[in-house]
Amino acid sequence: EETVKAVRARAEEIKAQFVDVIDRDTEAFNAVSAVFTMPKDTDEEKAALEEEMDAIRDSIREYKDKFAALIASAQEALDAVEM
């Protein structure tokens, strides 16, 4: 019973982390969508657009790494349960 409780608690932690990653993905998608509506007529506007895209890329890299670590953590938890 204690093992089941521990597994359930870990599953809830992993679920919450997945929800966080999904939320970040949604935010990144919304940011990319907003960039496409930015003006890009002048050099200053193009520079602002590129800055925004750089920030989005950094954010995506961050949550991509977090997602990969989360998948590994979920796999470890699954392997532990299957033992």
Coordinates of N, CA and C in Angstrom, one line a residue:
E1 N 0.8 -1.2 0.0 CA 0.0 0.0 0.0 C 0.9 1.3 0.0
E2 N 1.9 1.3 0.8 CA 2.8 2.4 0.8 C 3.5 2.6 -0.6
T3 N 3.8 1.5 -1.3 CA 4.4 1.7 -2.6 C 3.4 2.3 -3.6
V4 N 2.1 1.9 -3.5 CA 1.1 2.4 -4.3 C 0.9 3.9 -4.1
K5 N 0.9 4.3 -2.8 CA 0.8 5.7 -2.5 C 2.0 6.5 -3.0
A6 N 3.2 6.0 -2.9 CA 4.4 6.6 -3.4 C 4.3 6.8 -5.0
V7 N 3.9 5.7 -5.6 CA 3.8 5.7 -7.1 C 2.7 6.8 -7.5
R8 N 1.6 6.8 -6.8 CA 0.5 7.7 -7.1 C 1.0 9.2 -6.9
A9 N 1.7 9.4 -5.8 CA 2.3 10.7 -5.6 C 3.2 11.2 -6.7
R10 N 4.1 10.2 -7.1 CA 5.1 10.6 -8.1 C 4.4 10.8 -9.4
A11 N 3.3 10.0 -9.7 CA 2.6 10.2 -10.9 C 1.9 11.6 -11.0
E12 N 1.4 12.0 -9.8 CA 0.8 13.4 -9.7 C 1.8 14.5 -10.0
E13 N 3.0 14.3 -9.4 CA 4.1 15.2 -9.7 C 4.5 15.3 -11.1
I14 N 4.6 14.2 -11.8 CA 4.9 14.1 -13.2 C 3.8 14.8 -14.0
K15 N 2.6 14.5 -13.6 CA 1.4 15.1 -14.4 C 1.5 16.6 -14.3
A16 N 1.7 17.1 -13.1 CA 1.8 18.6 -12.9 C 2.9 19.2 -13.8
Q17 N 4.0 18.5 -13.8 CA 5.2 18.9 -14.7 C 4.8 18.9 -16.2
F18 N 4.1 17.9 -16.6 CA 3.6 17.8 -18.0 C 2.7 19.0 -18.3
V19 N 1.8 19.3 -17.4 CA 0.9 20.4 -17.6 C 1.7 21.7 -17.7
D20 N 2.7 21.9 -16.9 CA 3.5 23.0 -17.0 C 4.2 23.1 -18.3
V21 N 4.7 22.0 -18.8 CA 5.4 22.0 -20.1 C 4.3 22.3 -21.2
I22 N 3.2 21.8 -21.1 CA 2.1 22.0 -22.1 C 1.7 23.5 -22.1
D23 N 1.6 24.1 -20.9 CA 1.3 25.5 -20.8 C 2.4 26.4 -21.5
R24 N 3.7 26.0 -21.2 CA 4.8 26.7 -21.9 C 4.8 26.6 -23.4
D25 N 4.4 25.4 -23.8 CA 4.3 25.2 -25.3 C 3.2 26.1 -25.9
T26 N 2.1 26.2 -25.2 CA 1.0 27.1 -25.6 C 1.5 28.5 -25.6
E27 N 2.2 29.0 -24.6 CA 2.7 30.3 -24.6 C 3.7 30.6 -25.7
A28 N 4.5 29.6 -26.0 CA 5.5 29.8 -27.1 C 4.7 29.9 -28.5
F29 N 3.7 29.1 -28.6 CA 2.9 29.1 -29.9 C 2.2 30.5 -30.0
N30 N 1.7 31.0 -28.9 CA 1.0 32.3 -29.0 C 2.0 33.4 -29.3
A31 N 3.2 33.3 -28.7 CA 4.3 34.3 -29.0 C 4.7 34.3 -30.4
V32 N 4.8 33.1 -31.0 CA 5.2 33.0 -32.4 C 4.1 33.5 -33.2
S33 N 2.9 33.2 -32.9 CA 1.7 33.8 -33.7 C 1.8 35.3 -33.6
A34 N 2.1 35.9 -32.5 CA 2.1 37.3 -32.3 C 3.2 37.9 -33.1
V35 N 4.4 37.2 -33.2 CA 5.5 37.7 -34.0 C 5.1 37.9 -35.5
F36 N 4.3 37.0 -36.0 CA 3.9 37.0 -37.4 C 3.1 38.3 -37.7
T37 N 2.5 38.8 -36.7 CA 1.7 40.0 -36.9 C 2.5 41.3 -36.7
M38 N 3.7 41.2 -36.2 CA 4.5 42.4 -36.0 C 4.9 43.0 -37.3
P39 N 5.0 44.4 -37.3 CA 5.4 45.1 -38.5 C 6.9 44.7 -38.8
K40 N 7.2 44.7 -40.0 CA 8.6 44.4 -40.4 C 9.0 45.2 -41.6
D41 N 8.6 46.4 -41.6 CA 8.9 47.3 -42.7 C 10.3 48.0 -42.6
T42 N 10.6 48.4 -41.4 CA 11.9 49.2 -41.2 C 12.9 48.2 -40.6
D43 N 14.2 48.7 -40.6 CA 15.2 47.9 -40.0 C 15.0 47.7 -38.5
E44 N 14.5 48.8 -37.8 CA 14.2 48.7 -36.4 C 13.1 47.7 -36.1
E45 N 12.1 47.6 -36.9 CA 11.0 46.7 -36.7 C 11.5 45.2 -37.0
K46 N 12.4 45.1 -38.0 CA 13.0 43.8 -38.3 C 13.8 43.3 -37.1
A47 N 14.6 44.3 -36.5 CA 15.5 43.9 -35.4 C 14.6 43.5 -34.2
A48 N 13.5 44.3 -34.0 CA 12.6 43.9 -32.8 C 12.0 42.5 -33.0
L49 N 11.6 42.2 -34.3 CA 11.1 40.9 -34.6 C 12.1 39.8 -34.3
E50 N 13.3 40.1 -34.8 CA 14.4 39.1 -34.6 C 14.7 38.9 -33.1
E51 N 14.7 40.0 -32.3 CA 14.9 39.9 -30.9 C 13.8 39.0 -30.2
E52 N 12.6 39.2 -30.6 CA 11.5 38.5 -30.1 C 11.6 37.0 -30.5
M53 N 12.0 36.7 -31.7 CA 12.2 35.3 -32.1 C 13.3 34.7 -31.4
D54 N 14.4 35.4 -31.1 CA 15.5 34.8 -30.3 C 15.0 34.5 -28.9
A55 N 14.2 35.3 -28.3 CA 13.6 35.0 -27.0 C 12.7 33.8 -27.0
I56 N 12.0 33.7 -28.1 CA 11.1 32.5 -28.2 C 11.9 31.3 -28.4
R57 N 12.9 31.3 -29.2 CA 13.8 30.1 -29.4 C 14.4 29.7 -28.1
D58 N 14.9 30.7 -27.3 CA 15.5 30.3 -26.0 C 14.5 29.6 -25.1
S59 N 13.2 30.2 -25.1 CA 12.2 29.6 -24.3 C 11.9 28.2 -24.7
I60 N 11.8 28.0 -26.0 CA 11.5 26.6 -26.6 C 12.6 25.7 -26.2
R61 N 13.9 26.1 -26.3 CA 15.0 25.2 -25.9 C 14.9 24.8 -24.5
E62 N 14.5 25.8 -23.6 CA 14.4 25.5 -22.2 C 13.3 24.5 -21.9
Y63 N 12.1 24.6 -22.5 CA 11.1 23.7 -22.1 C 11.3 22.4 -22.9
K64 N 12.0 22.4 -24.0 CA 12.3 21.1 -24.7 C 13.2 20.3 -23.8
D65 N 14.2 20.9 -23.2 CA 15.1 20.2 -22.3 C 14.3 19.7 -21.1
K66 N 13.4 20.5 -20.5 CA 12.6 20.1 -19.4 C 11.7 18.9 -19.8
F67 N 11.2 19.0 -21.0 CA 10.3 17.9 -21.4 C 11.1 16.6 -21.6
A68 N 12.3 16.7 -22.1 CA 13.1 15.5 -22.3 C 13.4 14.8 -20.9
A69 N 13.7 15.7 -20.0 CA 14.0 15.2 -18.6 C 12.8 14.6 -18.0
L70 N 11.6 15.2 -18.2 CA 10.4 14.7 -17.7 C 10.0 13.4 -18.3
I71 N 10.2 13.2 -19.6 CA 10.0 11.9 -20.2 C 10.9 10.8 -19.6
A72 N 12.1 11.1 -19.3 CA 13.0 10.2 -18.7 C 12.6 9.9 -17.3
S73 N 12.1 10.9 -16.6 CA 11.6 10.6 -15.2 C 10.4 9.8 -15.2
A74 N 9.5 10.0 -16.1 CA 8.3 9.2 -16.2 C 8.6 7.8 -16.6
Q75 N 9.6 7.6 -17.5 CA 10.0 6.2 -17.9 C 10.6 5.5 -16.7
E76 N 11.4 6.2 -15.9 CA 12.0 5.6 -14.7 C 10.9 5.2 -13.7
A77 N 9.9 6.0 -13.5 CA 8.8 5.7 -12.6 C 8.0 4.5 -13.2
L78 N 7.8 4.5 -14.4 CA 7.1 3.3 -15.1 C 7.9 2.0 -14.9
D79 N 9.2 2.1 -15.1 CA 10.0 0.9 -14.9 C 10.0 0.4 -13.5
A80 N 9.9 1.4 -12.5 CA 9.9 1.0 -11.1 C 8.6 0.3 -10.8
V81 N 7.5 0.7 -11.4 CA 6.2 0.1 -11.2 C 6.1 -1.3 -11.8
E82 N 6.8 -1.5 -12.9 CA 6.7 -2.7 -13.6 C 7.6 -3.8 -13.0
M83 N 8.4 -3.4 -12.1 CA 9.3 -4.4 -11.4 C 8.5 -5.3 -10.6

